mmCIF file of C-alpha atoms in Angstrom:
data_model
loop_
_atom_site.group_PDB
_atom_site.id
_atom_site.type_symbol
_atom_site.label_atom_id
_atom_site.label_comp_id
_atom_site.label_asym_id
_atom_site.label_seq_id
_atom_site.Cartn_x
_atom_site.Cartn_y
_atom_site.Cartn_z
ATOM 1 C CA MET G 945 8.928 3.095 -0.149
ATOM 2 C CA SER G 946 12.614 3.861 -0.655
ATOM 3 C CA LEU G 947 13.306 7.408 -1.825
ATOM 4 C CA ASN G 948 16.515 8.613 -3.436
ATOM 5 C CA PHE G 949 16.315 12.308 -4.307
ATOM 6 C CA ASN G 950 19.012 14.004 -6.389
ATOM 7 C CA TYR G 951 19.932 17.643 -5.820
ATOM 8 C CA ASN G 952 21.441 20.282 -8.094
ATOM 9 C CA ILE G 953 24.161 22.789 -7.199
ATOM 10 C CA LEU G 954 21.489 25.093 -5.748
ATOM 11 C CA ASN G 955 20.506 22.300 -3.335
ATOM 12 C CA LYS G 956 17.111 21.913 -4.987
ATOM 13 C CA VAL G 957 15.597 18.544 -5.860
ATOM 14 C CA ASN G 958 16.133 17.537 -9.460
ATOM 15 C CA ARG G 959 13.052 16.612 -11.425
ATOM 16 C CA PRO G 960 13.022 12.773 -11.708
ATOM 17 C CA ASP G 961 12.999 11.171 -15.144
ATOM 18 C CA LEU G 962 9.900 9.160 -16.065
ATOM 19 C CA PHE G 963 10.096 5.946 -18.090
ATOM 20 C CA LEU G 964 7.011 4.342 -19.622
ATOM 21 C CA ALA G 965 6.908 0.552 -19.297
ATOM 22 C CA ASN G 966 4.565 -2.330 -19.995
ATOM 23 C CA PRO G 967 2.592 -3.986 -17.162
ATOM 24 C CA ASP G 968 5.505 -6.415 -16.707
ATOM 25 C CA GLN G 969 7.809 -3.378 -16.212
ATOM 26 C CA SER G 970 9.710 -3.863 -19.454
ATOM 27 C CA VAL G 971 10.673 -0.307 -20.365
ATOM 28 C CA ALA G 972 9.351 1.210 -23.612
ATOM 29 C CA GLY G 973 10.974 4.648 -23.434
ATOM 30 C CA CYS G 974 11.475 7.954 -21.648
ATOM 31 C CA LEU G 975 8.545 10.353 -21.207
ATOM 32 C CA LYS G 976 10.415 13.565 -21.891
ATOM 33 C CA GLN G 977 8.850 17.001 -21.559
ATOM 34 C CA ASN G 978 6.087 15.958 -19.157
ATOM 35 C CA THR G 979 4.649 18.936 -17.269
ATOM 36 C CA GLU G 980 2.961 19.670 -13.942
ATOM 37 C CA LEU G 981 4.497 16.596 -12.327
ATOM 38 C CA VAL G 982 3.077 16.112 -8.808
ATOM 39 C CA PHE G 983 3.811 13.414 -6.203
ATOM 40 C CA ASP G 984 1.834 12.537 -3.070
ATOM 41 C CA LEU G 985 4.116 10.107 -1.225
ATOM 42 C CA TYR G 986 3.107 7.991 1.768
ATOM 43 C CA LEU G 987 4.810 5.423 3.970
ATOM 44 C CA ASN G 988 1.711 3.399 4.867
ATOM 45 C CA ASN G 989 -0.612 4.127 1.985
ATOM 46 C CA ILE G 990 -0.657 4.007 -1.792
ATOM 47 C CA SER G 991 1.344 6.930 -3.207
ATOM 48 C CA LYS G 992 0.081 9.003 -6.120
ATOM 49 C CA MET G 993 1.665 10.670 -9.141
ATOM 50 C CA SER G 994 0.108 12.871 -11.817
ATOM 51 C CA PHE G 995 1.376 14.805 -14.822
ATOM 52 C CA LYS G 996 0.434 16.233 -18.202
ATOM 53 C CA TYR G 997 1.871 14.948 -21.453
ATOM 54 C CA TYR G 998 1.432 17.000 -24.641
ATOM 55 C CA LYS G 999 1.023 15.380 -28.041
ATOM 56 C CA TYR G 1000 3.317 17.750 -29.933
ATOM 57 C CA LEU G 1001 6.700 19.167 -28.987
ATOM 58 C CA ASP G 1002 8.387 21.575 -31.401
ATOM 59 C CA GLU G 1003 5.787 20.539 -34.009
ATOM 60 C CA LYS G 1004 6.813 16.890 -33.667
ATOM 61 C CA GLU G 1005 4.570 14.256 -32.132
ATOM 62 C CA ASN G 1006 5.805 12.726 -28.893
ATOM 63 C CA PRO G 1007 6.427 9.048 -29.737
ATOM 64 C CA TYR G 1008 4.763 7.638 -26.605
ATOM 65 C CA TYR G 1009 1.676 9.860 -26.592
ATOM 66 C CA GLY G 1010 -0.606 7.102 -27.870
ATOM 67 C CA LYS G 1011 0.991 4.407 -25.734
ATOM 68 C CA ILE G 1012 0.121 5.742 -22.284
ATOM 69 C CA GLU G 1013 -2.794 3.534 -21.240
ATOM 70 C CA ASN G 1014 -4.350 2.217 -18.042
ATOM 71 C CA LEU G 1015 -2.340 -0.537 -16.318
ATOM 72 C CA MET G 1016 0.885 0.507 -18.037
ATOM 73 C CA THR G 1017 3.648 1.144 -15.519
ATOM 74 C CA ILE G 1018 5.898 4.169 -15.096
ATOM 75 C CA LEU G 1019 9.258 4.346 -13.371
ATOM 76 C CA ALA G 1020 9.915 7.611 -11.554
ATOM 77 C CA VAL G 1021 13.678 7.260 -11.122
ATOM 78 C CA GLY G 1022 14.703 7.283 -7.456
ATOM 79 C CA ILE G 1023 11.073 7.465 -6.282
ATOM 80 C CA SER G 1024 8.966 4.432 -7.136
ATOM 81 C CA TRP G 1025 7.299 2.333 -9.783
ATOM 82 C CA PHE G 1026 3.742 3.455 -10.523
ATOM 83 C CA GLN G 1027 0.735 1.943 -12.254
ATOM 84 C CA VAL G 1028 -1.327 4.124 -14.600
ATOM 85 C CA THR G 1029 -4.886 4.325 -13.241
ATOM 86 C CA SER G 1030 -6.442 7.113 -15.312
ATOM 87 C CA VAL G 1031 -5.728 8.714 -18.696
ATOM 88 C CA ASN G 1032 -7.845 11.699 -19.749
ATOM 89 C CA GLU G 1033 -7.217 13.331 -23.133
ATOM 90 C CA LYS G 1034 -7.931 17.059 -23.436
ATOM 91 C CA ASN G 1035 -8.151 19.047 -26.670
ATOM 92 C CA ASP G 1036 -9.099 22.717 -26.804
ATOM 93 C CA GLY G 1037 -8.220 23.104 -30.476
ATOM 94 C CA GLY G 1038 -4.534 23.640 -29.809
ATOM 95 C CA ASN G 1039 -1.999 21.085 -28.675
ATOM 96 C CA PRO G 1040 -3.825 18.013 -27.273
ATOM 97 C CA TYR G 1041 -2.537 16.632 -24.002
ATOM 98 C CA LEU G 1042 -3.085 13.763 -21.591
ATOM 99 C CA GLU G 1043 -3.851 14.128 -17.904
ATOM 100 C CA VAL G 1044 -2.274 11.026 -16.383
ATOM 101 C CA GLU G 1045 -2.906 9.750 -12.861
ATOM 102 C CA CYS G 1046 -0.921 6.910 -11.322
ATOM 103 C CA SER G 1047 -0.770 4.899 -8.107
ATOM 104 C CA SER G 1048 2.349 3.257 -6.686
ATOM 105 C CA LEU G 1049 2.759 -0.318 -7.856
ATOM 106 C CA GLU G 1050 1.337 -1.934 -4.717
ATOM 107 C CA ASN G 1051 -1.981 -0.811 -6.185
ATOM 108 C CA GLU G 1052 -1.884 -4.242 -7.855
ATOM 109 C CA PHE G 1053 -2.920 -5.702 -4.483
ATOM 110 C CA THR G 1054 -6.254 -3.847 -4.645
ATOM 111 C CA THR G 1055 -7.287 -5.903 -7.682
ATOM 112 C CA LYS G 1056 -7.008 -9.279 -5.933
ATOM 113 C CA ARG G 1057 -9.984 -10.479 -3.887
ATOM 114 C CA LEU G 1058 -9.577 -12.722 -0.850
ATOM 115 C CA THR G 1059 -12.568 -14.802 0.222
ATOM 116 C CA SER G 1060 -11.231 -17.459 2.602
ATOM 117 C CA PHE G 1061 -10.312 -15.703 5.843
ATOM 118 C CA GLY G 1062 -13.807 -15.632 7.358
ATOM 119 C CA GLN G 1063 -14.246 -19.367 6.810
ATOM 120 C CA LEU G 1064 -15.586 -21.353 9.748
ATOM 121 C CA GLY G 1065 -13.817 -24.419 11.006
ATOM 122 C CA SER G 1066 -15.740 -27.453 12.211
ATOM 123 C CA THR G 1067 -16.708 -27.905 15.870
ATOM 124 C CA GLU G 1068 -14.220 -30.786 16.008
ATOM 125 C CA ASP G 1069 -11.332 -28.510 15.014
ATOM 126 C CA TRP G 1070 -8.905 -27.700 17.797
ATOM 127 C CA ASP G 1071 -9.674 -23.996 17.308
ATOM 128 C CA GLY G 1072 -13.417 -24.715 17.560
ATOM 129 C CA GLY G 1073 -14.571 -21.812 15.402
ATOM 130 C CA LEU G 1074 -13.077 -19.531 12.776
ATOM 131 C CA ASP G 1075 -9.996 -20.869 11.030
ATOM 132 C CA LEU G 1076 -6.768 -19.593 12.584
ATOM 133 C CA TYR G 1077 -3.810 -18.106 10.743
ATOM 134 C CA LYS G 1078 -0.317 -16.842 11.425
ATOM 135 C CA LEU G 1079 1.157 -13.755 9.836
ATOM 136 C CA TYR G 1080 4.093 -15.740 8.446
ATOM 137 C CA ASP G 1081 4.744 -19.461 8.720
ATOM 138 C CA ILE G 1082 7.093 -21.024 6.181
ATOM 139 C CA THR G 1083 6.346 -24.512 7.579
ATOM 140 C CA ASN G 1084 2.576 -24.196 7.071
ATOM 141 C CA THR G 1085 1.980 -21.930 4.102
ATOM 142 C CA SER G 1086 -1.713 -22.862 3.876
ATOM 143 C CA LYS G 1087 -2.211 -21.001 7.174
ATOM 144 C CA SER G 1088 0.348 -18.243 6.525
ATOM 145 C CA ILE G 1089 -1.284 -14.919 5.627
ATOM 146 C CA ILE G 1090 1.720 -13.623 3.691
ATOM 147 C CA HIS G 1091 1.954 -16.805 1.612
ATOM 148 C CA ILE G 1092 -1.789 -16.889 0.910
ATOM 149 C CA VAL G 1093 -1.804 -13.271 -0.278
ATOM 150 C CA LEU G 1094 1.345 -13.568 -2.406
ATOM 151 C CA ALA G 1095 -0.040 -16.701 -4.075
ATOM 152 C CA GLU G 1096 -2.449 -14.276 -5.762
ATOM 153 C CA LEU G 1097 0.429 -12.018 -6.871
ATOM 154 C CA PRO G 1098 3.257 -14.328 -7.959
ATOM 155 C CA SER G 1099 5.441 -11.475 -9.246
ATOM 156 C CA TRP G 1100 5.797 -10.236 -5.629
ATOM 157 C CA SER G 1101 7.806 -11.983 -2.916
ATOM 158 C CA VAL G 1102 8.443 -11.860 0.837
ATOM 159 C CA GLY G 1103 10.851 -9.200 2.050
ATOM 160 C CA THR G 1104 11.637 -8.763 5.760
ATOM 161 C CA ILE G 1105 9.333 -10.059 8.498
ATOM 162 C CA ASP G 1106 10.235 -8.293 11.747
ATOM 163 C CA SER G 1107 11.102 -10.871 14.421
ATOM 164 C CA THR G 1108 9.598 -8.651 17.132
ATOM 165 C CA ILE G 1109 6.076 -9.076 15.723
ATOM 166 C CA ASN G 1110 3.920 -11.357 17.876
ATOM 167 C CA ASN G 1111 3.371 -14.042 15.222
ATOM 168 C CA GLY G 1112 0.567 -15.858 17.050
ATOM 169 C CA TRP G 1113 -2.513 -17.643 15.751
ATOM 170 C CA ARG G 1114 -5.351 -15.266 14.915
ATOM 171 C CA SER G 1115 -8.801 -15.481 13.322
ATOM 172 C CA PHE G 1116 -10.381 -13.015 10.896
ATOM 173 C CA THR G 1117 -13.923 -12.313 9.759
ATOM 174 C CA ASP G 1118 -13.093 -10.843 6.336
ATOM 175 C CA ASP G 1119 -15.083 -12.932 3.856
ATOM 176 C CA ASP G 1120 -14.556 -10.803 0.730
ATOM 177 C CA ILE G 1121 -11.882 -8.104 0.704
ATOM 178 C CA ASP G 1122 -9.072 -6.933 -1.552
ATOM 179 C CA ALA G 1123 -5.560 -8.010 -0.613
ATOM 180 C CA TYR G 1124 -4.247 -4.493 0.058
ATOM 181 C CA SER G 1125 -7.106 -3.530 2.391
ATOM 182 C CA PHE G 1126 -6.782 -6.837 4.231
ATOM 183 C CA LEU G 1127 -3.059 -6.456 4.890
ATOM 184 C CA THR G 1128 -3.087 -2.751 5.782
ATOM 185 C CA GLY G 1129 -6.372 -2.997 7.686
ATOM 186 C CA SER G 1130 -7.295 -6.135 9.644
ATOM 187 C CA VAL G 1131 -3.857 -7.764 9.593
ATOM 188 C CA SER G 1132 -1.967 -4.579 10.437
ATOM 189 C CA GLU G 1133 -4.274 -3.847 13.377
ATOM 190 C CA THR G 1134 -4.242 -7.432 14.644
ATOM 191 C CA TYR G 1135 -0.450 -7.795 14.664
ATOM 192 C CA ASP G 1136 0.399 -4.144 15.450
ATOM 193 C CA CYS G 1137 2.566 -3.940 12.383
ATOM 194 C CA ILE G 1138 3.011 -1.893 9.254
ATOM 195 C CA PHE G 1139 3.534 -3.245 5.740
ATOM 196 C CA ILE G 1140 6.169 -1.781 3.431
ATOM 197 C CA PHE G 1141 5.880 -2.436 -0.306
ATOM 198 C CA ASP G 1142 9.176 -2.090 -2.169
ATOM 199 C CA THR G 1143 8.189 -1.423 -5.785
ATOM 200 C CA PHE G 1144 11.760 -1.808 -7.062
ATOM 201 C CA SER G 1145 12.360 -5.306 -5.673
ATOM 202 C CA LYS G 1146 8.613 -6.096 -5.595
ATOM 203 C CA THR G 1147 8.784 -7.356 -2.019
ATOM 204 C CA VAL G 1148 6.385 -7.049 0.918
ATOM 205 C CA SER G 1149 7.876 -6.545 4.382
ATOM 206 C CA ALA G 1150 6.241 -6.297 7.793
ATOM 207 C CA TYR G 1151 7.643 -4.293 10.699
ATOM 208 C CA SER G 1152 6.359 -3.863 14.227
ATOM 209 C CA LEU G 1153 5.267 -0.348 15.132
ATOM 210 C CA GLU G 1154 7.857 -0.288 17.910
ATOM 211 C CA SER G 1155 10.732 -1.022 15.535
ATOM 212 C CA LEU G 1156 9.747 1.973 13.413
ATOM 213 C CA ASN G 1157 9.492 4.265 16.416
ATOM 214 C CA ASN G 1158 13.000 5.692 16.067
ATOM 215 C CA HIS G 1159 13.635 9.404 16.458
ATOM 216 C CA THR G 1160 14.862 10.864 13.176
ATOM 217 C CA GLY G 1161 15.897 14.262 14.512
ATOM 218 C CA ILE G 1162 13.395 15.917 12.177
ATOM 219 C CA ILE G 1163 11.205 18.528 13.835
ATOM 220 C CA LEU G 1164 8.024 19.683 12.100
ATOM 221 C CA SER G 1165 6.635 23.091 12.991
ATOM 222 C CA TYR G 1166 4.561 25.912 11.565
ATOM 223 C CA ARG G 1167 7.826 27.626 10.674
ATOM 224 C CA ASN G 1168 8.900 24.921 8.213
ATOM 225 C CA LEU G 1169 6.442 22.334 6.868
ATOM 226 C CA ILE G 1170 3.212 22.369 8.867
ATOM 227 C CA LYS G 1171 0.437 24.474 7.374
ATOM 228 C CA ASN G 1172 -2.418 23.475 9.670
ATOM 229 C CA ILE G 1173 -3.411 20.754 12.163
ATOM 230 C CA ASN G 1174 -6.896 19.370 12.586
ATOM 231 C CA PHE G 1175 -7.951 17.239 15.601
ATOM 232 C CA LYS G 1176 -11.260 15.406 15.363
ATOM 233 C CA SER G 1177 -13.009 13.158 17.872
ATOM 234 C CA ASN G 1178 -15.771 10.660 17.159
ATOM 235 C CA ALA G 1179 -18.286 9.574 19.776
ATOM 236 C CA ASN G 1180 -18.698 6.246 17.974
ATOM 237 C CA ASP G 1181 -15.124 5.360 18.942
ATOM 238 C CA ILE G 1182 -15.805 5.706 22.687
ATOM 239 C CA ARG G 1183 -16.684 2.503 24.599
ATOM 240 C CA THR G 1184 -17.531 2.205 28.291
ATOM 241 C CA ARG G 1185 -18.386 -1.505 28.347
ATOM 242 C CA MET G 1186 -17.856 -4.604 26.212
ATOM 243 C CA ALA G 1187 -19.994 -7.693 25.660
ATOM 244 C CA VAL G 1188 -18.327 -11.067 25.075
ATOM 245 C CA TYR G 1189 -20.148 -13.735 23.103
ATOM 246 C CA GLY G 1190 -19.290 -16.878 21.171
ATOM 247 C CA GLY G 1191 -19.088 -20.663 21.372
ATOM 248 C CA ASP G 1192 -17.198 -22.935 23.694
ATOM 249 C CA ASP G 1193 -13.604 -22.198 24.562
ATOM 250 C CA ARG G 1194 -10.765 -24.709 24.160
ATOM 251 C CA GLY G 1195 -11.302 -25.997 27.677
ATOM 252 C CA ASN G 1196 -14.810 -27.212 26.714
ATOM 253 C CA GLY G 1197 -16.321 -24.749 29.141
ATOM 254 C CA ASN G 1198 -18.519 -21.714 28.626
ATOM 255 C CA LEU G 1199 -16.845 -18.735 27.007
ATOM 256 C CA ASN G 1200 -16.188 -16.000 29.566
ATOM 257 C CA ILE G 1201 -13.692 -13.334 30.598
ATOM 258 C CA VAL G 1202 -13.289 -14.382 34.262
ATOM 259 C CA PRO G 1203 -9.505 -14.934 33.828
ATOM 260 C CA CYS G 1204 -9.233 -11.259 32.885
ATOM 261 C CA ASN G 1205 -11.957 -9.862 35.126
ATOM 262 C CA ALA G 1206 -13.183 -11.814 38.170
ATOM 263 C CA THR G 1207 -16.604 -10.169 38.036
ATOM 264 C CA GLY G 1208 -17.091 -11.430 34.508
ATOM 265 C CA THR G 1209 -18.300 -8.025 33.318
#
């Protein structure tokens, strides 16, 4: 997510303008006089935005009050494009208002189901088991994860694919999963990368964790931004031994880990 905050003469962040748009991002108009605008912004997760929008302003009805619906999009200038995910109308006998909740536009990826990545190959296949894929392969798009995912979302395109990512052949066991969870979960862990969704250009980029590990000079402490820190351990994440199982390896021998551990344990 690319952020571009504007500041006033008091060095405080200006409130961003909001523009209501159709699902195809064609702008309908400006949502003036929204209140209680709140952003939860993330680098590697879906960002959130919420606000209230009153029906009447100075005894005149806001023209877009009845047009804010689920799946409409909203541009928060300098922040991101968002998709409306919840609209709740409240009326206590006074001035009715809408409570609007939105997710950043990559939320579109959560609506697309992928069912092919756990597919088994035949025993005659050179991989001998689960089908193998690369993160990005422009010469073989049928085995390119990025191309397969974006085929389900044709309005999005490929951004930057970090050349330092180990773009080797990998197998996956995800038989039925949404596109966003697949990319940011299994694929991200397998290739040690992070996906960046640019909602302005509608591109998906992948960067290695190492390439993002640059010191920014920003120091977080209890004196500025940190309110509290919570460390939690989970016994289920601790492993003292591993079992290897499966079919034949590519050398037509029994599957084992002797090349890594001579004892085979």
